CSV table of C-alpha atoms in Angstrom, one decimal:
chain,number,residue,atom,x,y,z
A,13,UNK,CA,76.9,114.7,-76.9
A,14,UNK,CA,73.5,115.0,-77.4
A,15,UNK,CA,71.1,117.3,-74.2
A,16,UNK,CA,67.8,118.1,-74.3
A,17,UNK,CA,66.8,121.0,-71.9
A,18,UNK,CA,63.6,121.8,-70.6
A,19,UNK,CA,63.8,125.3,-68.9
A,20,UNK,CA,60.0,125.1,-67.4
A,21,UNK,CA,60.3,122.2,-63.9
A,22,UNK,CA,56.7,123.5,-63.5
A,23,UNK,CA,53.9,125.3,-65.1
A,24,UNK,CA,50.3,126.4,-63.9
A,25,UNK,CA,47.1,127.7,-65.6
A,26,UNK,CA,43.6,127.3,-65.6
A,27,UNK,CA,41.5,125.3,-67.4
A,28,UNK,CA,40.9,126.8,-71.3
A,29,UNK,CA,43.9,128.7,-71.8
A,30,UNK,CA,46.7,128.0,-74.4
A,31,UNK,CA,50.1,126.9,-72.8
A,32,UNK,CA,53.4,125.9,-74.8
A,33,UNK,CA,56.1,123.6,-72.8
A,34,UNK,CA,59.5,125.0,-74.2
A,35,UNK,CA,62.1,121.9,-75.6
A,36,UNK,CA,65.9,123.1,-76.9
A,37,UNK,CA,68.0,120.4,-77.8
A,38,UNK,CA,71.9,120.0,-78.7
A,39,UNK,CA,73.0,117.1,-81.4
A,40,UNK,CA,75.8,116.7,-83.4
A,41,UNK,CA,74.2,114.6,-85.9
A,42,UNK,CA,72.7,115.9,-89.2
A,43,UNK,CA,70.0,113.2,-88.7
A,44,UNK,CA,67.8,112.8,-85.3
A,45,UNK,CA,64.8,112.8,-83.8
A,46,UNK,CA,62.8,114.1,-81.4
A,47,UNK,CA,59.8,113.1,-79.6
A,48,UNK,CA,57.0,114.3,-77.2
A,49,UNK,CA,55.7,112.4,-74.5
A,50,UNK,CA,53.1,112.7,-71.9
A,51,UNK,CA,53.6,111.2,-67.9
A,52,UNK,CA,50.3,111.2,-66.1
A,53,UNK,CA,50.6,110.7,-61.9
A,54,UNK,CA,49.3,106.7,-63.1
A,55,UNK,CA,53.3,106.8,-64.5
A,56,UNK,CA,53.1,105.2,-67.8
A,57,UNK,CA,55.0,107.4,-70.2
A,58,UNK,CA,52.7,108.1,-73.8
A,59,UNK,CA,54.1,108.6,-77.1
A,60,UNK,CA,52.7,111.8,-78.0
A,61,UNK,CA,54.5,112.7,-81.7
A,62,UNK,CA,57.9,112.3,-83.5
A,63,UNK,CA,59.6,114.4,-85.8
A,64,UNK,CA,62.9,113.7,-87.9
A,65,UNK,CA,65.4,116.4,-88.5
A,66,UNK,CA,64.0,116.6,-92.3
A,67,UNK,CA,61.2,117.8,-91.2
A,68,UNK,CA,60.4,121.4,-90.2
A,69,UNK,CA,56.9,121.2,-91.5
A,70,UNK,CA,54.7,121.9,-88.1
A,71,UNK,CA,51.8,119.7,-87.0
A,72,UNK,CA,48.6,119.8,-85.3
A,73,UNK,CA,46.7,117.2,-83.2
A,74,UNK,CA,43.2,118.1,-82.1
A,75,UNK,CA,44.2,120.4,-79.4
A,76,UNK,CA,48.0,119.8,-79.8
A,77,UNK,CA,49.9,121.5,-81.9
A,78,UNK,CA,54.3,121.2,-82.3
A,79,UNK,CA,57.0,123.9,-83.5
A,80,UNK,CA,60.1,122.3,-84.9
A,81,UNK,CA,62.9,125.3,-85.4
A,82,UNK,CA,66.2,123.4,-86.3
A,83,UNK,CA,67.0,127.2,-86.8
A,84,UNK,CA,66.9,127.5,-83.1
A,85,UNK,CA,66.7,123.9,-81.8
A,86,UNK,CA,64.2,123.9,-80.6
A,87,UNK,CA,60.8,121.4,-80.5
A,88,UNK,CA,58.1,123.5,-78.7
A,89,UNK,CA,54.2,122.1,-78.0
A,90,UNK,CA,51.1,123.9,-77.4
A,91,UNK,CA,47.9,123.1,-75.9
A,92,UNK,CA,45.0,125.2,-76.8
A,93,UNK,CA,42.0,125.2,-74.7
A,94,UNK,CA,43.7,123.0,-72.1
A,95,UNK,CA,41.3,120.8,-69.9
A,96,UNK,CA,42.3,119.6,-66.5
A,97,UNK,CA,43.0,116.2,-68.4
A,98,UNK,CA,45.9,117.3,-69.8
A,99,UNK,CA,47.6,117.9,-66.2
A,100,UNK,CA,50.5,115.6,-66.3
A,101,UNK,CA,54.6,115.8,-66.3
A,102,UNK,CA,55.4,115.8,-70.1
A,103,UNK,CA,59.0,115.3,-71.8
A,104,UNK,CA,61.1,116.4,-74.8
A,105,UNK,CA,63.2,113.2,-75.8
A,106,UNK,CA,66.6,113.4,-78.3
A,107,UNK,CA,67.7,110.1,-80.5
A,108,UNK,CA,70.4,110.4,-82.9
A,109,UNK,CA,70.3,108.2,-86.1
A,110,UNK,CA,74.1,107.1,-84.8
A,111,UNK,CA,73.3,107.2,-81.3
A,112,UNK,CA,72.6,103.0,-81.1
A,113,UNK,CA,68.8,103.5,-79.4
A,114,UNK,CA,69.7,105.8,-76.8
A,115,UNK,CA,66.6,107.9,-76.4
A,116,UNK,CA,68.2,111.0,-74.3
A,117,UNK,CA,65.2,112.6,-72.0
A,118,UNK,CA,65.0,116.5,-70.9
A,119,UNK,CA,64.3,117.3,-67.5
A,120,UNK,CA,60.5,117.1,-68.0
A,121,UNK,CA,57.6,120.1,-67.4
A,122,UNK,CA,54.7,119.6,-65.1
A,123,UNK,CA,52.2,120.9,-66.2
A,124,UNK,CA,48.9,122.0,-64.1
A,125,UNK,CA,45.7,122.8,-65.3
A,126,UNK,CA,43.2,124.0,-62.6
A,127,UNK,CA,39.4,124.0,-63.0
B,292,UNK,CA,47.1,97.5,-79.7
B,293,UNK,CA,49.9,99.7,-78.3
B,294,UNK,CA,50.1,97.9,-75.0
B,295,UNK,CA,52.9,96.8,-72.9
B,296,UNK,CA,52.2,95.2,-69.7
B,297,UNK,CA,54.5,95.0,-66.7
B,298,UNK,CA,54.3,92.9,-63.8
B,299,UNK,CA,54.2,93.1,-60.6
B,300,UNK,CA,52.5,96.8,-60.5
B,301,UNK,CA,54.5,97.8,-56.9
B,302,UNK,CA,56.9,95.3,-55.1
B,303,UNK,CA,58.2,95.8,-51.8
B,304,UNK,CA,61.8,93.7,-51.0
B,305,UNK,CA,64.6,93.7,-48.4
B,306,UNK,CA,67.8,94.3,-49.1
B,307,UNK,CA,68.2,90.1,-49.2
B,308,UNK,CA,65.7,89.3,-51.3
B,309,UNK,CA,65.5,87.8,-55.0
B,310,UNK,CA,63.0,89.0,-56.6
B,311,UNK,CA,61.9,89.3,-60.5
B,312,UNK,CA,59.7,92.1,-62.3
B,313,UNK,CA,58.4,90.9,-65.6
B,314,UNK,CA,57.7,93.3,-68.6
B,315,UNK,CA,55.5,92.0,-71.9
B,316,UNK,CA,54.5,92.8,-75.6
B,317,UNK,CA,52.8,91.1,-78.1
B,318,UNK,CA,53.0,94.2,-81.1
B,319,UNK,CA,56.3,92.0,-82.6
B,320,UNK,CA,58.3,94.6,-81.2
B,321,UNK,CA,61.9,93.3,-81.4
B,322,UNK,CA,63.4,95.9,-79.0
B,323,UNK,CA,63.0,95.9,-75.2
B,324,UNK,CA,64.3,98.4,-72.8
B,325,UNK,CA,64.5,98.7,-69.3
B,326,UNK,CA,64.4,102.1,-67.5
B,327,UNK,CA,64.8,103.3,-64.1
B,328,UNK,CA,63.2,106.8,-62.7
B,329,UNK,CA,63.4,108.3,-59.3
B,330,UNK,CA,60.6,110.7,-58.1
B,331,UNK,CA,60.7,114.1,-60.1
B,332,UNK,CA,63.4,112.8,-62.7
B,333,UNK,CA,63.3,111.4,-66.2
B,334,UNK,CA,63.7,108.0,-67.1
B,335,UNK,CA,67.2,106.6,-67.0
B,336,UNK,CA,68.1,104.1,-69.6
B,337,UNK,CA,69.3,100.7,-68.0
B,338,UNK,CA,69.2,98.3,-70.5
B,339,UNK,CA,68.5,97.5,-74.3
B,340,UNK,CA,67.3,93.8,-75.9
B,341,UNK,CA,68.0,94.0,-79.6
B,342,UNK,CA,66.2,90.7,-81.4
B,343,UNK,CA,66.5,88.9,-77.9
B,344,UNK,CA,70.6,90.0,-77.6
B,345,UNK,CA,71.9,92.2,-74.8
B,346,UNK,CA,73.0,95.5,-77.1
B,347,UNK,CA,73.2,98.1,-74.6
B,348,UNK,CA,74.0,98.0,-70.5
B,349,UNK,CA,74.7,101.8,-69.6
B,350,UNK,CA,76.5,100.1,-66.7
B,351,UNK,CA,74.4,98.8,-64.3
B,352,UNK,CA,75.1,97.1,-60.8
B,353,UNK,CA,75.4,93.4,-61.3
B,354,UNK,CA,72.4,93.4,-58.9
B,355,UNK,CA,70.6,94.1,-61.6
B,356,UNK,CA,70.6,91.1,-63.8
B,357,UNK,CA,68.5,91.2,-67.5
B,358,UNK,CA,67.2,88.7,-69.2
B,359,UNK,CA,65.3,88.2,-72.4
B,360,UNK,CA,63.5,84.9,-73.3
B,361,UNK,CA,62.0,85.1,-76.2
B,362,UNK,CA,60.6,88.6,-78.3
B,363,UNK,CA,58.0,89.0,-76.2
B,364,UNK,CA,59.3,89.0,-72.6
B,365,UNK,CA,61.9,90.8,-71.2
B,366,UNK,CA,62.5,90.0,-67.1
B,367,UNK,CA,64.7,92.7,-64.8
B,368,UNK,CA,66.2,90.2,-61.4
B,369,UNK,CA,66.9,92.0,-58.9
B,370,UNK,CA,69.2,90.7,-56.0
B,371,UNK,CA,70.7,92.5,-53.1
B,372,UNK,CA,69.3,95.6,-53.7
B,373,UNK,CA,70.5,98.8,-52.1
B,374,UNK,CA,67.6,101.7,-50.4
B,375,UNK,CA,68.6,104.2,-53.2
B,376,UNK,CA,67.4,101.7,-55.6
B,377,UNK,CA,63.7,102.0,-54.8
B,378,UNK,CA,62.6,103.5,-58.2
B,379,UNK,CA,59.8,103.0,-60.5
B,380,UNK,CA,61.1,100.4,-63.2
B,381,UNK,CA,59.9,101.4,-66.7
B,382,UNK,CA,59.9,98.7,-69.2
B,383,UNK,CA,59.6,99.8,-73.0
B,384,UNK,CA,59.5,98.3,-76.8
B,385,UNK,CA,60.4,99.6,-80.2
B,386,UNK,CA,59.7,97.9,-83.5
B,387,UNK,CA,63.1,97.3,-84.0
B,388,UNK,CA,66.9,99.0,-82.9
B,389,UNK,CA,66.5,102.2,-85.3
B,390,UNK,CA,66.6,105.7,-82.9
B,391,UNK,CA,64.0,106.5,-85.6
B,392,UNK,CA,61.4,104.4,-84.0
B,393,UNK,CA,59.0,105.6,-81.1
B,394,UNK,CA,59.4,103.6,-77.9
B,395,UNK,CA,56.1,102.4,-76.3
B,396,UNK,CA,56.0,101.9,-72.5
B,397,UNK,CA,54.4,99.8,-69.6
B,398,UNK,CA,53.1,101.2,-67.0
B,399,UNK,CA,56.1,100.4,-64.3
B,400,UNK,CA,56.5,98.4,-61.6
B,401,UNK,CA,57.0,100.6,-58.3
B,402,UNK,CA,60.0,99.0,-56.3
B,403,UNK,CA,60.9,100.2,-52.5
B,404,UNK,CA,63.6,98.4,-50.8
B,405,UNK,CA,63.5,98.3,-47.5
């Protein structure tokens, strides 16, 4: 059955420095994907990225950047230069290409940036 | 536009009361899901509309009642409703049943029974 773990329930820094939110997943399938997305306290979940399990190649967003490891299983994201904006409860997300739409959530990392 | 739009925004309901919360999107999405997620938790998949058709109910109370009327609307009723249910309801759309696909949510509709 497919997990996806988030070992960090809570992490806090201050404004402008780099922090990575940790994502290890478990699938069966040869084919799946994982996605990032960010929860700020208004509640609305945002689709941050998505990444197939074809695709190791890392990417960068402005200030966001993701590590996909199938080595390890793991689907890491970084902020650089974090601002207070980005303080929100973000979550790692597991779907299987045979898993009929489930979208399987981790546990979720708030994240805290202080001025 | 990447919006979904649910209705009402927070909804407070005895345990007696019929109530609806409505959830829309006009991007020609043709999934629609309904999620539940208490305070400090992830969302918990309740429900998924494939093409306006029930595909998925990860068995939920009857008191919970889906319905889909056309592509663009997807309605959660809610009857007889139990404390522990109080919950923000997440309503979400896909452009069509493939896992591939990202899913794009509403803002929620904050329910406390009382």
């Amino acid at each position: 059955a497919q997990k996806v773990t988030q070992a960090q329930t809570e992490i806090s820094v201050v404004e402008k420095e780099d922090v990575t939110l940790d994502c290890v997943y478990e699938t069966r399938d040869t084919t799946y994907y994982l996605f990032w997305y960010k929860q700020p306290p208004s509640g609305e979940l945002v689709f941050l990225i998505r990444r197939n399990s074809f695709d190791e190649q890392n990417e960068i967003s402005g200030r966001y950047s993701w590590n996909f490891q199938k080595s390890t299983s793991s689907f890491n994201f970084t902020i650089t230069a974090s601002q207070v904006v980005d303080s929100a409860v973000y979550f790692c997300a597991l779907s299987e290409a045979g898993g009929a739409q489930k979208l399987v959530f981790g546990q979720g990392t708030r994240l805290t940036i202080n001025p | 536009d990447t919006e979904v739009t649910q209705t009402p925004k927070h909804l407070v309901m005895g345990m007696t009361n019929k109530k609806s919360l409505k959830c829309e999107q006009h991007m020609g999405h043709r999934a629609m899901y309904w999620y539940k997620q208490k305070a400090k938790k992830p969302p918990e998949l309740m429900f998924v509309y494939s093409y306006e058709k029930l595909s998925i109910n990860e068995s939920v109370p009857s008191r919970f009642s889906p319905e889909c009327p056309n592509s663009s609307l997807l309605n959660l009723h809610l009857h007889a409703l139990q404390p522990e249910d109080s919950a923000l309801y997440l309503c979400a759309s896909s452009q069509g049943r493939d896992p591939s696909y990202e899913q794009y949510f509403g803002p929620g509709t904050r329910l406390t029974v009382t």
